[in-house]
Structure formats: C-alpha cells, structure tokens
Amino acid sequence: MWTVTLIAVAIVLWLLYRKKWFSSLKEQGIPGPEPNLLFGNLLELISKNPLECYGDWIKKYGKVVGYYFGANPVVLVADPDLLKRILVSDFHKFINRPNLVRPIRRDKKGDNKRLEGFSQHLVTLRDKRWKEIRSIITPTFTASKMKQMAPIMNGAIDSLLGNIKKQGEAEFDIYGMYQRLTMDVVGRTAFGIQTDVQNNPDDLFLRCAKVLFQNDIKNPILLFSASFQSLDFLWTAVGRLKVRAANKGVNPVNELIQSVKDVIASRRGNTESRRNDLLQLMIDAEIDDLSTITSEDLTAKDDNEEKTTGASSGKLTRRMTDADILDNSVLFFLAAYETTSTALAFTTHFLIHYPDAQEKIRQEVQNLIESEGDLDYSSVNKLQYLDEVIHESLRLFPPIYQFVSREVAEDVDLGKYKLKKGVAVQVPAYHMHRDPDLWGPDVDEFKPERFSPENKKKIHPMAFQSFGAGPRNCVGMRFAYMEAKLALARILAKYKLVTSSKTESLDGITLKIAPAQLNPRKGIWLKAVPL
C-alpha cells in the first residue's frame, strides 16, 4: 500500500514539475502551441512534419514562436533583424549550439567527454575550445587552399562522368550518383583515403552513410531521447544494438574511424606521404594568439575574399590534436556528403524543368572553357549565372532546413522578448526563404536573377540561411560551392539533362523530411543526352 502511495505521489510531483517546466516560454513572453506533458510538441511535429508545423505556427503566432522539442524549450526566430543580433552583433551571448536530442556529457572542467569521432568537432564544441578549433580550421578553407583541392575534386568528378556515360540512353537516378561523388570527395580530401565508393556498392563509406543518415523524423528513439534526456544511456544502448543488428554485429562507423586514425598516424610519421588535401591542411594548421581572433576572422566566406586570422604574437602555438582532426574529419563527412549531394540533386531538378536556364549555364561554361581551358577553382567562380542558379535552388530547398541554431548563454533582453539562459534559438530556414516580406510576391517561383550582383545587394543579409550566418556559420561553405559548381559545370559541358518517365513534376517533388535535412525521397530521375 505504501509503495503504491509513494509511486502515486512521485508521479504527481513529476507531473507538477513537468507542467512548470513547460510554462517557461510563456513566462518569457513567447507565444506558441500548447505542449504535451510527456513529449512537448514533438508528437505534432511527427504526426505532421516540421515544415508544415513551422508554417502553421509562424502564420498563427508570428515570426517568433516558442515550442518544445521534447523537453527542450526552443524559440523559432524568423525575424531577420532579431537574427542579426543573435547570429552576428550579440554573438557572444549565443556562441554555442544546443543539442536537442541527447545531452553532451562533460567533465569537471566543462569540456566534452571523449566520444571517439564525435565529441571534439565544431558542432559540439563550446566556448573557448570552440573558438580555438574554429580559429585553426577556418584558414584551411581560404580561396588559396581551395585551389589546392580542386584537382582532387576533379578526379572524383571524372569517375562521376564515367558512370553517367555508362547509362547510355537509359533513364537513371542522378541523386544516387551525387551521393557517391560527395562521399568520394570527402574520402579523398578529409580522410586521405582513395575510395572506390562510386563503383563499389559495398564500400565502407556507403555502409557508414546508411548508419549515420538513417534517422527519420518519425523515429521513436528520437521521440523518447529528446523527451527524456536523463535516460540517455538507455537510448544510446538501443541505438547501438540497432546498428549492430543491421550490420552483422559490426558498426561500420568504428571501421571508418580506425581507418582515419591509421592515415593520420601515417601522415604524422612520414613527410613523404604529404598531399594537398583537407586532412593535411588540418595536420599542418596552427595559430599563435587566440586573443587576436575577431568574429570577422571566424566567419566563413563564399567568394574569393581572403581573410587571415590573428597575427603571430610569439605565444604558445596551438595545433589540432589527432583527436581533433579525427572528429572534424567525421564532421566533414556528415556535412559535406549529405548537404552537397542534396543541393546538387535539387539544382538538377530545377535544371531539367528549366531547359533555358540549363542552356544559359552551358553557354557560360563553354565560353569559359574556350577562353581559359580546364575548369578549376578560379575559373568556375567566374560562372555568374551558375552561381545564381545554385543560390536560388538552395533558397527554395535548403538541404539543412533546421540546423542553424544557437543556445542562449546568458539571460538576454531582445526588447519584446526576454530569453532565459539555456533556451535554444532555431532558424526556420525553409520558411524564411519563402517569406514574401523578404523575397517578394513571387517567392515560390524559381528566379535565379534574384542573386545577380545588382539584386543580391537588395537582399536582407539574414534572409538567406542555407549556411547560417555570423562566426558560427558553415566553415565548409566555400568547399561546398566549389564542388557543386565543378560538378554541374563539367556535366553540362558534356550532356543535356532531360526529363524521363520517372521524373517528378516541378512542383510535385516528394520530400523526405529528416530531423535536420530535406532530401528528394524518390531521387532525381532523368536522361543524359551527349552533346
């Protein structure tokens, strides 16, 4: 009897605590939907999907909306002026990224506890440690460093073109080819591994991708792990068992991690094995004085502008450890494989439905080849219309639609809104990109000229969020643009891409909506007609 009574009292107290917890956003003056005491607003997100939910909420509550991702209070901010404060001018108050699914375990010093491959990369690192690693990595993505990696990318694109040629007159899904291309590029640049991923269906990189990108927004583990983070040990164990069960008792990610560790050790011990790739740049990267680093130094660029980071002061030189290099190599696999292949896929979807735009790019490419010869980093950056097409595709279908997020580091007064320390701020990129207040009444139309040099100046600096903004934007933005431009330019120089019997209509593309990213669920089917 006493046991039942104690359990009942415990449940009542827990529910009262939960109810109080789920009232915190309203107490901060932030409107939003009513949360469920067990799962916050996750059930609604799952039963519909985040795109539909965010659209409904923004329409009902305005451009600042509070909701609960499981037990985590989140504030959606679609107001570009507020975002300029959060992402840029008041960045020091929003320096870290939140983890909405599982907590990052920390030691007594506040540093991330070691989880090989995942705990020391730029997304999860915080405060001074993040600034240190970001300061070291950012210079590896300058224009001069990208020029060194263009030949490696072109080697992988050669394999892509060979596989397209093999299709002959048959229709095929080019999205799958793009995925294998971007895996190949990451393998060659970030891991220093020569893969056969574009031809071998059992390649280690493909097996890893199936593990790392299997999550769906309807995954029950996501629902429970975000709602009850104190039971993280249980959800982690379940996830590992699931992976091993699907891979004959082996975790392919562990195999990849060991392979990278071997390559790093080989590079460290043998100067003759040096290559002009991203892995070598991380091994060689160093910085002297963290105090000289500014927010501008940390912000990644998407053009040819060079930016040096803090001048040498004679203080202790900081370099990346092997653990830092390993974890950030894994991060680049997570980021570069999925986002760039999906961006290429969506851009191709528009090009096969807008043959005039495709032909305009082709003429631009052919003129460039006639005047400059081979395509490389410097030359493809002169393809202005191709750049406009890629930007417009990223606007309409941002591959990462809800990854741009920040954590409030201290209580912040944003005028009408008062944000408490620990609250997550999330940027609804998809909805900002389709906001008629920012882009005009024709917001849903594919119009690359929005990003022409003369029109680009009129765009609010926070309106385009495919790579985030401010010092914590995507450090590999330049890398991604170069890969996408090289691949599309070289394909269109050789082939005319046309619709096939399996091609989805322009507005009828079926989306797979994962927790953070959008993908074309049925692929991008087409035919490639040789020129």
Coordinates of C-alpha atoms in Angstrom, one line a residue, residues 50 61 68 99 119 157 169 272 294 314 334 472:
P50 CA 8.3 20.2 -39.2
Y61 CA 1.8 33.3 -33.7
Y68 CA 9.2 22.3 -27.0
N99 CA 21.9 19.6 -28.5
S119 CA 32.8 14.9 -29.3
I157 CA 34.1 14.1 -60.9
E169 CA 20.2 6.3 -73.4
E272 CA 56.8 11.9 -48.0
T294 CA 37.8 38.5 -34.2
G314 CA 55.2 34.7 -30.1
L334 CA 28.4 14.2 -42.1
R472 CA 29.4 30.1 -36.4

